[in-house]
PDB file of C-alpha atoms and ligand atoms in Angstrom:
ATOM      1  CA  UNK A 508       0.000   0.000   0.000  1.00  0.00           C
ATOM      2  CA  UNK A 509       1.480   3.359  -0.931  1.00  0.00           C
ATOM      3  CA  UNK A 510       1.510   6.038   1.725  1.00  0.00           C
ATOM      4  CA  UNK A 511      -1.297   8.459   1.008  1.00  0.00           C
ATOM      5  CA  UNK A 512      -0.636  10.419   4.187  1.00  0.00           C
ATOM      6  CA  UNK A 513       2.659  11.747   5.546  1.00  0.00           C
ATOM      7  CA  UNK A 514       4.561   9.546   7.950  1.00  0.00           C
ATOM      8  CA  UNK A 515       4.635  10.678  11.573  1.00  0.00           C
ATOM      9  CA  UNK A 516       8.283  11.325  12.433  1.00  0.00           C
ATOM     10  CA  UNK A 517       8.043  13.872  15.238  1.00  0.00           C
ATOM     11  CA  UNK A 518       6.701  13.714  18.726  1.00  0.00           C
ATOM     12  CA  UNK A 519       6.282  15.995  21.728  1.00  0.00           C
ATOM     13  CA  UNK A 520       6.605  14.947  25.370  1.00  0.00           C
ATOM     14  CA  UNK A 521       5.384  17.723  27.667  1.00  0.00           C
ATOM     15  CA  UNK A 522       7.221  17.407  30.997  1.00  0.00           C
ATOM     16  CA  UNK A 523       7.298  20.854  32.554  1.00  0.00           C
ATOM     17  CA  UNK A 524       4.830  20.346  35.416  1.00  0.00           C
ATOM     18  CA  UNK A 525       5.697  20.704  39.102  1.00  0.00           C
ATOM     19  CA  UNK A 526       4.678  17.162  40.061  1.00  0.00           C
ATOM     20  CA  UNK A 527       2.878  18.466  43.150  1.00  0.00           C
ATOM     21  CA  UNK A 528       1.255  15.117  43.921  1.00  0.00           C
ATOM     22  CA  UNK A 529       4.742  13.724  44.431  1.00  0.00           C
ATOM     23  CA  UNK A 530       5.964  16.357  46.865  1.00  0.00           C
ATOM     24  CA  UNK A 531       8.173  16.359  48.865  1.00  0.00           C
ATOM     25  CA  UNK A 532      10.246  14.196  46.496  1.00  0.00           C
ATOM     26  CA  UNK A 533       9.664  16.503  43.518  1.00  0.00           C
ATOM     27  CA  UNK A 534      11.245  19.327  45.505  1.00  0.00           C
ATOM     28  CA  UNK A 535      14.535  18.084  44.084  1.00  0.00           C
ATOM     29  CA  UNK A 536      13.844  15.200  41.671  1.00  0.00           C
ATOM     30  CA  UNK A 537      11.749  15.720  38.553  1.00  0.00           C
ATOM     31  CA  UNK A 538       8.916  13.215  38.567  1.00  0.00           C
ATOM     32  CA  UNK A 539       9.977  11.955  35.143  1.00  0.00           C
ATOM     33  CA  UNK A 540      13.228  10.666  36.653  1.00  0.00           C
ATOM     34  CA  UNK A 541      11.516   8.576  39.302  1.00  0.00           C
ATOM     35  CA  UNK A 542      12.181   4.996  38.284  1.00  0.00           C
ATOM     36  CA  UNK A 543       9.966   2.083  37.464  1.00  0.00           C
ATOM     37  CA  UNK A 544      12.454  -0.520  38.780  1.00  0.00           C
ATOM     38  CA  UNK A 545      15.808   0.703  37.429  1.00  0.00           C
ATOM     39  CA  UNK A 546      14.639   2.997  34.627  1.00  0.00           C
ATOM     40  CA  UNK A 547      13.294   6.539  34.895  1.00  0.00           C
ATOM     41  CA  UNK A 548       9.718   6.580  33.672  1.00  0.00           C
ATOM     42  CA  UNK A 549      10.645   9.062  30.929  1.00  0.00           C
ATOM     43  CA  UNK A 550      13.041   6.472  29.502  1.00  0.00           C
ATOM     44  CA  UNK A 551      10.175   4.021  28.983  1.00  0.00           C
ATOM     45  CA  UNK A 552       8.186   6.715  27.172  1.00  0.00           C
ATOM     46  CA  UNK A 553      11.119   7.687  24.960  1.00  0.00           C
ATOM     47  CA  UNK A 554      11.539   4.004  24.082  1.00  0.00           C
ATOM     48  CA  UNK A 555       7.870   3.824  23.131  1.00  0.00           C
ATOM     49  CA  UNK A 556       8.414   6.722  20.729  1.00  0.00           C
ATOM     50  CA  UNK A 557      11.573   5.287  19.198  1.00  0.00           C
ATOM     51  CA  UNK A 558      10.127   1.776  18.928  1.00  0.00           C
ATOM     52  CA  UNK A 559       7.214   3.367  17.062  1.00  0.00           C
ATOM     53  CA  UNK A 560       9.586   4.787  14.445  1.00  0.00           C
ATOM     54  CA  UNK A 561       9.685   8.403  15.698  1.00  0.00           C
ATOM     55  CA  UNK A 562      12.828  10.230  14.562  1.00  0.00           C
ATOM     56  CA  UNK A 563      12.710  13.434  16.581  1.00  0.00           C
ATOM     57  CA  UNK A 564      11.404  13.972  20.103  1.00  0.00           C
ATOM     58  CA  UNK A 565      10.780  17.417  21.520  1.00  0.00           C
ATOM     59  CA  UNK A 566      10.957  17.328  25.290  1.00  0.00           C
ATOM     60  CA  UNK A 567       9.136  20.353  26.695  1.00  0.00           C
ATOM     61  CA  UNK A 568      10.510  21.078  30.171  1.00  0.00           C
ATOM     62  CA  UNK A 569      10.882  23.961  32.575  1.00  0.00           C
ATOM     63  CA  UNK A 570      14.321  25.359  33.398  1.00  0.00           C
ATOM     64  CA  UNK A 571      14.066  23.655  36.824  1.00  0.00           C
ATOM     65  CA  UNK A 572      14.161  20.237  35.210  1.00  0.00           C
ATOM     66  CA  UNK A 573      17.365  20.228  33.212  1.00  0.00           C
ATOM     67  CA  UNK A 574      18.562  17.022  34.900  1.00  0.00           C
ATOM     68  CA  UNK A 575      16.147  15.094  32.721  1.00  0.00           C
ATOM     69  CA  UNK A 576      18.301  15.743  29.670  1.00  0.00           C
ATOM     70  CA  UNK A 577      21.465  14.713  31.523  1.00  0.00           C
ATOM     71  CA  UNK A 578      20.026  11.204  31.651  1.00  0.00           C
ATOM     72  CA  UNK A 579      19.985  11.084  27.861  1.00  0.00           C
ATOM     73  CA  UNK A 580      23.512  12.475  27.408  1.00  0.00           C
ATOM     74  CA  UNK A 581      26.591  10.224  27.284  1.00  0.00           C
ATOM     75  CA  UNK A 582      28.487   9.747  30.548  1.00  0.00           C
ATOM     76  CA  UNK A 583      31.975   9.095  29.212  1.00  0.00           C
ATOM     77  CA  UNK A 584      33.596   8.585  32.628  1.00  0.00           C
ATOM     78  CA  UNK A 585      31.079   5.884  33.461  1.00  0.00           C
ATOM     79  CA  UNK A 586      31.418   4.298  30.028  1.00  0.00           C
ATOM     80  CA  UNK A 587      35.228   4.170  30.386  1.00  0.00           C
ATOM     81  CA  UNK A 588      34.905   2.651  33.827  1.00  0.00           C
ATOM     82  CA  UNK A 589      32.583  -0.082  32.571  1.00  0.00           C
ATOM     83  CA  UNK A 590      34.821  -0.682  29.560  1.00  0.00           C
ATOM     84  CA  UNK A 591      37.936  -1.106  31.692  1.00  0.00           C
ATOM     85  CA  UNK A 592      36.070  -3.530  33.942  1.00  0.00           C
ATOM     86  CA  UNK A 593      34.834  -5.495  30.906  1.00  0.00           C
ATOM     87  CA  UNK A 594      31.192  -4.973  31.898  1.00  0.00           C
ATOM     88  CA  UNK A 595      29.977  -5.189  28.343  1.00  0.00           C
ATOM     89  CA  UNK A 596      26.302  -5.875  29.024  1.00  0.00           C
ATOM     90  CA  UNK A 597      26.026  -2.902  31.366  1.00  0.00           C
ATOM     91  CA  UNK A 598      27.896  -0.730  28.896  1.00  0.00           C
ATOM     92  CA  UNK A 599      25.371  -1.672  26.221  1.00  0.00           C
ATOM     93  CA  UNK A 600      22.508  -0.746  28.555  1.00  0.00           C
ATOM     94  CA  UNK A 601      24.077   2.602  29.402  1.00  0.00           C
ATOM     95  CA  UNK A 602      24.789   3.446  25.779  1.00  0.00           C
ATOM     96  CA  UNK A 603      21.189   2.748  24.850  1.00  0.00           C
ATOM     97  CA  UNK A 604      20.221   5.757  26.964  1.00  0.00           C
ATOM     98  CA  UNK A 605      22.406   8.108  24.889  1.00  0.00           C
ATOM     99  CA  UNK A 606      19.597   9.737  22.967  1.00  0.00           C
ATOM    100  CA  UNK A 607      21.003  13.202  22.250  1.00  0.00           C
ATOM    101  CA  UNK A 608      20.628  12.683  18.539  1.00  0.00           C
ATOM    102  CA  UNK A 609      16.857  12.240  18.723  1.00  0.00           C
ATOM    103  CA  UNK A 610      15.806  14.416  21.673  1.00  0.00           C
ATOM    104  CA  UNK A 611      15.675  18.171  21.576  1.00  0.00           C
ATOM    105  CA  UNK A 612      14.894  20.121  24.737  1.00  0.00           C
ATOM    106  CA  UNK A 613      12.567  23.091  24.553  1.00  0.00           C
ATOM    107  CA  UNK A 614      11.778  25.288  27.538  1.00  0.00           C
ATOM    108  CA  UNK A 615       8.267  26.210  28.537  1.00  0.00           C
ATOM    109  CA  UNK A 616       8.834  29.413  30.501  1.00  0.00           C
ATOM    110  CA  UNK A 617       5.228  29.853  31.572  1.00  0.00           C
ATOM    111  CA  UNK A 618       3.008  27.033  32.805  1.00  0.00           C
ATOM    112  CA  UNK A 619      -0.108  27.751  30.790  1.00  0.00           C
ATOM    113  CA  UNK A 620      -1.395  24.220  30.393  1.00  0.00           C
ATOM    114  CA  UNK A 621      -1.088  21.222  28.096  1.00  0.00           C
ATOM    115  CA  UNK A 622      -2.263  23.126  25.007  1.00  0.00           C
ATOM    116  CA  UNK A 623       0.466  25.693  25.601  1.00  0.00           C
ATOM    117  CA  UNK A 624       3.132  22.986  26.070  1.00  0.00           C
ATOM    118  CA  UNK A 625       2.131  21.390  22.776  1.00  0.00           C
ATOM    119  CA  UNK A 626       2.268  24.775  21.066  1.00  0.00           C
ATOM    120  CA  UNK A 627       5.741  25.459  22.463  1.00  0.00           C
ATOM    121  CA  UNK A 628       6.928  22.106  21.081  1.00  0.00           C
ATOM    122  CA  UNK A 629       5.136  22.243  17.736  1.00  0.00           C
ATOM    123  CA  UNK A 630       6.823  25.531  16.791  1.00  0.00           C
ATOM    124  CA  UNK A 631       9.804  23.394  15.808  1.00  0.00           C
ATOM    125  CA  UNK A 632       7.787  21.441  13.278  1.00  0.00           C
ATOM    126  CA  UNK A 633       7.113  22.593   9.806  1.00  0.00           C
ATOM    127  CA  UNK A 634       3.563  21.880   8.793  1.00  0.00           C
ATOM    128  CA  UNK A 635       3.979  18.166   9.596  1.00  0.00           C
ATOM    129  CA  UNK A 636       1.658  15.918  11.576  1.00  0.00           C
ATOM    130  CA  UNK A 637       3.079  14.966  14.962  1.00  0.00           C
ATOM    131  CA  UNK A 638       2.415  12.687  17.926  1.00  0.00           C
ATOM    132  CA  UNK A 639       2.216  13.505  21.637  1.00  0.00           C
ATOM    133  CA  UNK A 640       2.978  11.300  24.643  1.00  0.00           C
ATOM    134  CA  UNK A 641       2.022  12.543  28.111  1.00  0.00           C
ATOM    135  CA  UNK A 642       4.426  11.619  30.895  1.00  0.00           C
ATOM    136  CA  UNK A 643       1.642  10.698  33.308  1.00  0.00           C
ATOM    137  CA  UNK A 644       0.424   7.852  31.138  1.00  0.00           C
ATOM    138  CA  UNK A 645       2.605   4.778  30.990  1.00  0.00           C
ATOM    139  CA  UNK A 646       1.136   2.099  28.759  1.00  0.00           C
ATOM    140  CA  UNK A 647       2.436  -1.440  28.575  1.00  0.00           C
ATOM    141  CA  UNK A 648       1.471  -3.099  25.311  1.00  0.00           C
ATOM    142  CA  UNK A 649       2.756  -5.542  22.718  1.00  0.00           C
ATOM    143  CA  UNK A 650       2.638  -2.954  19.929  1.00  0.00           C
ATOM    144  CA  UNK A 651       3.754   0.466  21.271  1.00  0.00           C
ATOM    145  CA  UNK A 652       0.638   2.635  21.628  1.00  0.00           C
ATOM    146  CA  UNK A 653       2.077   5.476  19.572  1.00  0.00           C
ATOM    147  CA  UNK A 654       2.666   2.960  16.780  1.00  0.00           C
ATOM    148  CA  UNK A 655      -0.943   1.759  17.120  1.00  0.00           C
ATOM    149  CA  UNK A 656      -2.127   5.359  16.578  1.00  0.00           C
ATOM    150  CA  UNK A 657       0.311   5.844  13.692  1.00  0.00           C
ATOM    151  CA  UNK A 658      -1.118   2.768  11.977  1.00  0.00           C
ATOM    152  CA  UNK A 659      -4.580   4.330  12.205  1.00  0.00           C
ATOM    153  CA  UNK A 660      -3.276   7.672  10.919  1.00  0.00           C
ATOM    154  CA  UNK A 661      -1.889   5.903   7.869  1.00  0.00           C
ATOM    155  CA  UNK A 662      -5.470   4.889   7.061  1.00  0.00           C
ATOM    156  CA  UNK A 663      -7.299   8.169   7.683  1.00  0.00           C
ATOM    157  CA  UNK A 664      -4.842  11.089   7.768  1.00  0.00           C
ATOM    158  CA  UNK A 665      -6.887  12.749  10.541  1.00  0.00           C
ATOM    159  CA  UNK A 666      -6.002  13.748  14.083  1.00  0.00           C
ATOM    160  CA  UNK A 667      -6.462  10.850  16.505  1.00  0.00           C
ATOM    161  CA  UNK A 668      -6.888  10.606  20.275  1.00  0.00           C
ATOM    162  CA  UNK A 669      -5.870   7.450  22.142  1.00  0.00           C
ATOM    163  CA  UNK A 670      -8.742   6.483  24.436  1.00  0.00           C
ATOM    164  CA  UNK A 671      -9.817   3.754  26.825  1.00  0.00           C
ATOM    165  CA  UNK A 672     -12.808   3.225  29.057  1.00  0.00           C
ATOM    166  CA  UNK A 673     -12.281   4.349  32.649  1.00  0.00           C
ATOM    167  CA  UNK A 674     -14.180   3.711  35.889  1.00  0.00           C
ATOM    168  CA  UNK A 675     -17.131   6.018  36.514  1.00  0.00           C
ATOM    169  CA  UNK A 676     -15.411   7.525  39.550  1.00  0.00           C
ATOM    170  CA  UNK A 677     -12.471   8.595  37.399  1.00  0.00           C
ATOM    171  CA  UNK A 678     -14.439  10.358  34.675  1.00  0.00           C
ATOM    172  CA  UNK A 679     -13.759  13.762  36.256  1.00  0.00           C
ATOM    173  CA  UNK A 680      -9.986  13.289  36.001  1.00  0.00           C
ATOM    174  CA  UNK A 681      -9.666  13.214  32.235  1.00  0.00           C
ATOM    175  CA  UNK A 682     -10.670  14.603  28.884  1.00  0.00           C
ATOM    176  CA  UNK A 683     -13.821  12.609  28.017  1.00  0.00           C
ATOM    177  CA  UNK A 684     -14.835  12.183  24.405  1.00  0.00           C
ATOM    178  CA  UNK A 685     -18.250  12.698  22.862  1.00  0.00           C
ATOM    179  CA  UNK A 686     -18.589   9.946  20.248  1.00  0.00           C
ATOM    180  CA  UNK A 687     -20.352  10.762  17.014  1.00  0.00           C
ATOM    181  CA  UNK A 688     -23.739   9.046  16.844  1.00  0.00           C
ATOM    182  CA  UNK A 689     -23.475   5.415  17.848  1.00  0.00           C
ATOM    183  CA  UNK A 690     -20.283   4.893  15.920  1.00  0.00           C
ATOM    184  CA  UNK A 691     -18.286   3.766  18.894  1.00  0.00           C
ATOM    185  CA  UNK A 692     -20.441   0.713  19.572  1.00  0.00           C
ATOM    186  CA  UNK A 693     -18.445  -2.429  18.694  1.00  0.00           C
ATOM    187  CA  UNK A 694     -15.835  -0.297  17.055  1.00  0.00           C
ATOM    188  CA  UNK A 695     -12.425   0.674  18.357  1.00  0.00           C
ATOM    189  CA  UNK A 696     -11.850   3.433  15.808  1.00  0.00           C
ATOM    190  CA  UNK A 697     -14.482   6.106  15.325  1.00  0.00           C
ATOM    191  CA  UNK A 698     -15.090   9.777  14.712  1.00  0.00           C
ATOM    192  CA  UNK A 699     -15.831  12.022  17.660  1.00  0.00           C
ATOM    193  CA  UNK A 700     -18.131  15.000  18.004  1.00  0.00           C
ATOM    194  CA  UNK A 701     -16.098  16.672  20.715  1.00  0.00           C
ATOM    195  CA  UNK A 702     -14.492  16.230  24.114  1.00  0.00           C
ATOM    196  CA  UNK A 703     -14.966  17.764  27.543  1.00  0.00           C
ATOM    197  CA  UNK A 704     -12.092  18.357  29.935  1.00  0.00           C
ATOM    198  CA  UNK A 705     -12.703  16.838  33.367  1.00  0.00           C
ATOM    199  CA  UNK A 706     -16.526  16.908  33.365  1.00  0.00           C
ATOM    200  CA  UNK A 707     -18.584  16.374  36.485  1.00  0.00           C
ATOM    201  CA  UNK A 708     -19.215  12.639  36.706  1.00  0.00           C
ATOM    202  CA  UNK A 709     -22.951  13.000  36.199  1.00  0.00           C
ATOM    203  CA  UNK A 710     -22.416  15.102  33.051  1.00  0.00           C
ATOM    204  CA  UNK A 711     -19.769  12.919  31.423  1.00  0.00           C
ATOM    205  CA  UNK A 712     -20.681  12.438  27.746  1.00  0.00           C
ATOM    206  CA  UNK A 713     -19.237   8.879  27.599  1.00  0.00           C
ATOM    207  CA  UNK A 714     -17.015   6.570  29.609  1.00  0.00           C
ATOM    208  CA  UNK A 715     -14.045   6.923  27.260  1.00  0.00           C
ATOM    209  CA  UNK A 716     -11.119   9.018  28.394  1.00  0.00           C
ATOM    210  CA  UNK A 717      -8.239  10.488  26.434  1.00  0.00           C
ATOM    211  CA  UNK A 718      -5.231   8.803  28.000  1.00  0.00           C
ATOM    212  CA  UNK A 719      -2.113  10.662  27.018  1.00  0.00           C
ATOM    213  CA  UNK A 720      -1.617   9.636  23.384  1.00  0.00           C
ATOM    214  CA  UNK A 721      -2.416  11.902  20.455  1.00  0.00           C
ATOM    215  CA  UNK A 722      -1.653  12.440  16.804  1.00  0.00           C
ATOM    216  CA  UNK A 723      -2.368  15.891  15.426  1.00  0.00           C
ATOM    217  CA  UNK A 724      -2.300  17.362  12.006  1.00  0.00           C
ATOM    218  CA  UNK A 725      -0.291  20.562  12.086  1.00  0.00           C
ATOM    219  CA  UNK A 726      -3.462  22.612  11.541  1.00  0.00           C
ATOM    220  CA  UNK A 727      -4.175  22.259  15.298  1.00  0.00           C
ATOM    221  CA  UNK A 728      -1.386  24.817  15.861  1.00  0.00           C
ATOM    222  CA  UNK A 729      -3.293  27.798  14.493  1.00  0.00           C
ATOM    223  CA  UNK A 730      -6.234  26.979  16.768  1.00  0.00           C
ATOM    224  CA  UNK A 731      -3.932  26.737  19.768  1.00  0.00           C
ATOM    225  CA  UNK A 732      -2.400  30.106  18.889  1.00  0.00           C
ATOM    226  CA  UNK A 733      -5.825  31.702  18.584  1.00  0.00           C
ATOM    227  CA  UNK A 734      -7.014  30.294  21.922  1.00  0.00           C
ATOM    228  CA  UNK A 735      -3.794  31.315  23.639  1.00  0.00           C
ATOM    229  CA  UNK A 736      -4.225  34.913  22.480  1.00  0.00           C
ATOM    230  CA  UNK A 737      -7.651  35.023  24.114  1.00  0.00           C
ATOM    231  CA  UNK A 738      -6.711  33.085  27.230  1.00  0.00           C
ATOM    232  CA  UNK A 739      -8.228  34.586  30.367  1.00  0.00           C
ATOM    233  CA  UNK A 740      -5.917  35.423  33.230  1.00  0.00           C
ATOM    234  CA  UNK A 741      -5.138  32.521  35.598  1.00  0.00           C
ATOM    235  CA  UNK A 742      -6.624  30.065  33.109  1.00  0.00           C
ATOM    236  CA  UNK A 743      -4.796  27.187  31.439  1.00  0.00           C
ATOM    237  CA  UNK A 744      -5.047  26.230  27.792  1.00  0.00           C
ATOM    238  CA  UNK A 745      -6.346  22.673  27.519  1.00  0.00           C
ATOM    239  CA  UNK A 746      -5.874  20.891  24.243  1.00  0.00           C
ATOM    240  CA  UNK A 747      -9.589  19.977  24.129  1.00  0.00           C
ATOM    241  CA  UNK A 748     -10.446  23.708  24.107  1.00  0.00           C
ATOM    242  CA  UNK A 749      -9.412  23.839  20.470  1.00  0.00           C
ATOM    243  CA  UNK A 750     -11.444  20.875  19.277  1.00  0.00           C
ATOM    244  CA  UNK A 751     -14.736  22.687  18.535  1.00  0.00           C
ATOM    245  CA  UNK A 752     -13.060  25.185  16.184  1.00  0.00           C
ATOM    246  CA  UNK A 753     -10.746  22.559  14.726  1.00  0.00           C
ATOM    247  CA  UNK A 754     -13.622  20.241  13.899  1.00  0.00           C
ATOM    248  CA  UNK A 755     -15.284  22.919  11.783  1.00  0.00           C
ATOM    249  CA  UNK A 756     -12.439  22.225   9.350  1.00  0.00           C
ATOM    250  CA  UNK A 757     -11.225  18.690  10.022  1.00  0.00           C
ATOM    251  CA  UNK A 758     -12.350  15.458  11.610  1.00  0.00           C
ATOM    252  CA  UNK A 759     -10.984  14.016  14.830  1.00  0.00           C
ATOM    253  CA  UNK A 760     -11.030  10.278  15.499  1.00  0.00           C
ATOM    254  CA  UNK A 761     -10.699   8.260  18.682  1.00  0.00           C
ATOM    255  CA  UNK A 762      -8.839   4.990  18.799  1.00  0.00           C
ATOM    256  CA  UNK A 763      -9.327   2.568  21.659  1.00  0.00           C
ATOM    257  CA  UNK A 764      -5.785   1.361  22.000  1.00  0.00           C
ATOM    258  CA  UNK A 765      -4.629  -1.977  23.340  1.00  0.00           C
ATOM    259  CA  UNK A 766      -2.498  -1.989  26.455  1.00  0.00           C
ATOM    260  CA  UNK A 767      -2.457  -1.661  30.206  1.00  0.00           C
ATOM    261  CA  UNK A 768      -2.269   1.936  31.250  1.00  0.00           C
ATOM    262  CA  UNK A 769      -0.818   3.255  34.500  1.00  0.00           C
ATOM    263  CA  UNK A 770      -1.566   6.711  35.854  1.00  0.00           C
ATOM    264  CA  UNK A 771       1.903   7.912  36.824  1.00  0.00           C
ATOM    265  CA  UNK A 772       0.301  11.174  37.910  1.00  0.00           C
ATOM    266  CA  UNK A 773      -0.784   9.476  41.128  1.00  0.00           C
ATOM    267  CA  UNK A 774       1.140   7.633  43.826  1.00  0.00           C
ATOM    268  CA  UNK A 775      -1.259   4.698  43.494  1.00  0.00           C
ATOM    269  CA  UNK A 776      -0.624   4.457  39.743  1.00  0.00           C
ATOM    270  CA  UNK A 777       3.110   4.591  40.282  1.00  0.00           C
ATOM    271  CA  UNK A 778       2.939   1.819  42.872  1.00  0.00           C
ATOM    272  CA  UNK A 779       0.792  -0.341  40.569  1.00  0.00           C
ATOM    273  CA  UNK A 780       3.175   0.199  37.647  1.00  0.00           C
ATOM    274  CA  UNK A 781       6.135  -0.746  39.823  1.00  0.00           C
ATOM    275  CA  UNK A 782       4.421  -3.942  40.996  1.00  0.00           C
ATOM    276  CA  UNK A 783       3.370  -4.791  37.441  1.00  0.00           C
ATOM    277  CA  UNK A 784       6.844  -4.350  35.957  1.00  0.00           C
ATOM    278  CA  UNK A 785       8.446  -6.128  38.920  1.00  0.00           C
ATOM    279  CA  UNK A 786       6.170  -9.158  38.490  1.00  0.00           C
ATOM    280  CA  UNK A 787       6.959  -9.252  34.777  1.00  0.00           C
ATOM    281  CA  UNK A 788      10.695  -8.964  35.346  1.00  0.00           C
ATOM    282  CA  UNK A 789      12.543 -12.203  34.566  1.00  0.00           C
ATOM    283  CA  UNK A 790      15.112 -11.825  37.316  1.00  0.00           C
ATOM    284  CA  UNK A 791      12.948 -10.776  40.247  1.00  0.00           C
ATOM    285  CA  UNK A 792       9.374 -11.594  39.157  1.00  0.00           C
ATOM    286  CA  UNK A 793       9.195 -14.954  40.969  1.00  0.00           C
ATOM    287  CA  UNK A 794      10.408 -13.557  44.296  1.00  0.00           C
ATOM    288  CA  UNK A 795       8.086 -10.568  44.104  1.00  0.00           C
ATOM    289  CA  UNK A 796       5.133 -12.835  43.372  1.00  0.00           C
ATOM    290  CA  UNK A 797       5.791 -15.135  46.346  1.00  0.00           C
ATOM    291  CA  UNK A 798       6.238 -12.112  48.608  1.00  0.00           C
ATOM    292  CA  UNK A 799       2.945 -10.584  47.486  1.00  0.00           C
ATOM    293  CA  UNK A 800       1.103 -13.894  47.880  1.00  0.00           C
ATOM    294  CA  UNK A 801       2.581 -14.437  51.353  1.00  0.00           C
ATOM    295  CA  UNK A 802       1.698 -10.896  52.394  1.00  0.00           C
ATOM    296  CA  UNK A 803      -1.839 -11.157  50.994  1.00  0.00           C
ATOM    297  CA  UNK A 804      -2.385 -14.412  52.871  1.00  0.00           C
ATOM    298  CA  UNK A 805      -1.103 -12.934  56.132  1.00  0.00           C
ATOM    299  CA  UNK A 806      -3.352  -9.919  55.681  1.00  0.00           C
ATOM    300  CA  UNK A 807      -6.348 -12.223  55.164  1.00  0.00           C
TER     301      UNK A 807
HETATM  302  C1  G1P B1308      -4.323  15.798  30.695  1.00  0.00           C
HETATM  303  C2  G1P B1308      -5.354  16.174  29.645  1.00  0.00           C
HETATM  304  C3  G1P B1308      -6.590  15.289  29.739  1.00  0.00           C
HETATM  305  C4  G1P B1308      -6.164  13.840  29.633  1.00  0.00           C
HETATM  306  C5  G1P B1308      -5.106  13.507  30.705  1.00  0.00           C
HETATM  307  C6  G1P B1308      -4.561  12.113  30.496  1.00  0.00           C
HETATM  308  O1  G1P B1308      -4.831  16.125  31.966  1.00  0.00           O
HETATM  309  O2  G1P B1308      -5.705  17.553  29.810  1.00  0.00           O
HETATM  310  O3  G1P B1308      -7.509  15.607  28.725  1.00  0.00           O
HETATM  311  O4  G1P B1308      -7.277  12.996  29.774  1.00  0.00           O
HETATM  312  O5  G1P B1308      -3.993  14.423  30.630  1.00  0.00           O
HETATM  313  O6  G1P B1308      -3.654  11.757  31.503  1.00  0.00           O
HETATM  314  P1  G1P B1308      -3.881  16.256  33.282  1.00  0.00           P
HETATM  315  O7  G1P B1308      -3.759  14.874  33.853  1.00  0.00           O
HETATM  316  O8  G1P B1308      -2.559  16.803  32.825  1.00  0.00           O
HETATM  317  O9  G1P B1308      -4.603  17.178  34.203  1.00  0.00           O
END
């Protein structure tokens, strides 16, 4: 099949937030560097992007969080040390984190919301479609979720939101989509009519939440710019704020991706992700499992 639509090569990871739910730790450590086992969570997200075929990642951070980029720069002293000690496997692991060639850091000097972060990042793109990964959403899947969305983009050429059903109690934590007609029934890829940011539970238009994966055609940028110009004081620019205007010109689709998603924006989500990855880890999985079973039995 020839490619009718441009290939997605660029991606934005907004990571400028304060991480207030993780205070006091985030006083000194950016949340993105907190590990799931032995890897900072941001490393797993960068891998998702690269495994999906992304060639350039724009990391949108605040000036307080420059350590994040240090993780992706070579550490020659460490590499020499490992080389001299013949620790080849470790050396390979360390070198895999040298991602300077694909990651570009961009500073978000004002914290004006997700829409603003995306705008800050997209300024470096030239009329190309791009993907977005949010740092709070870690998704474990066989096919990387960004790749799943890219496969859908190749079919339709429209902007796509990655969605999944969430519990009723959580509907007020996310952007919730309004499906078009009954299209979403028995269908994991469908057009939407709109989305509402963090609705009251009783007013939620569906049970499908946007969970930190997006593909946008570049035309979203002009709508973000327009909304930013008219942003009221003390308000943030949410990406969903642009959808109504955008959809007067172009369609937006939702794709119910496959994968287990962890909310790294909450301590509970972080703990669950850690347990999940620990249980799946070849080296320690067995021990972790017997510990959990023993503990669960003792707790009754
Ligand atoms: C952001 C988006 C929201 C989305 C969520 C996914 O909210 O604004 O639409 O559902 O991420 O994690 P935040 O969690 O940054 O408040």
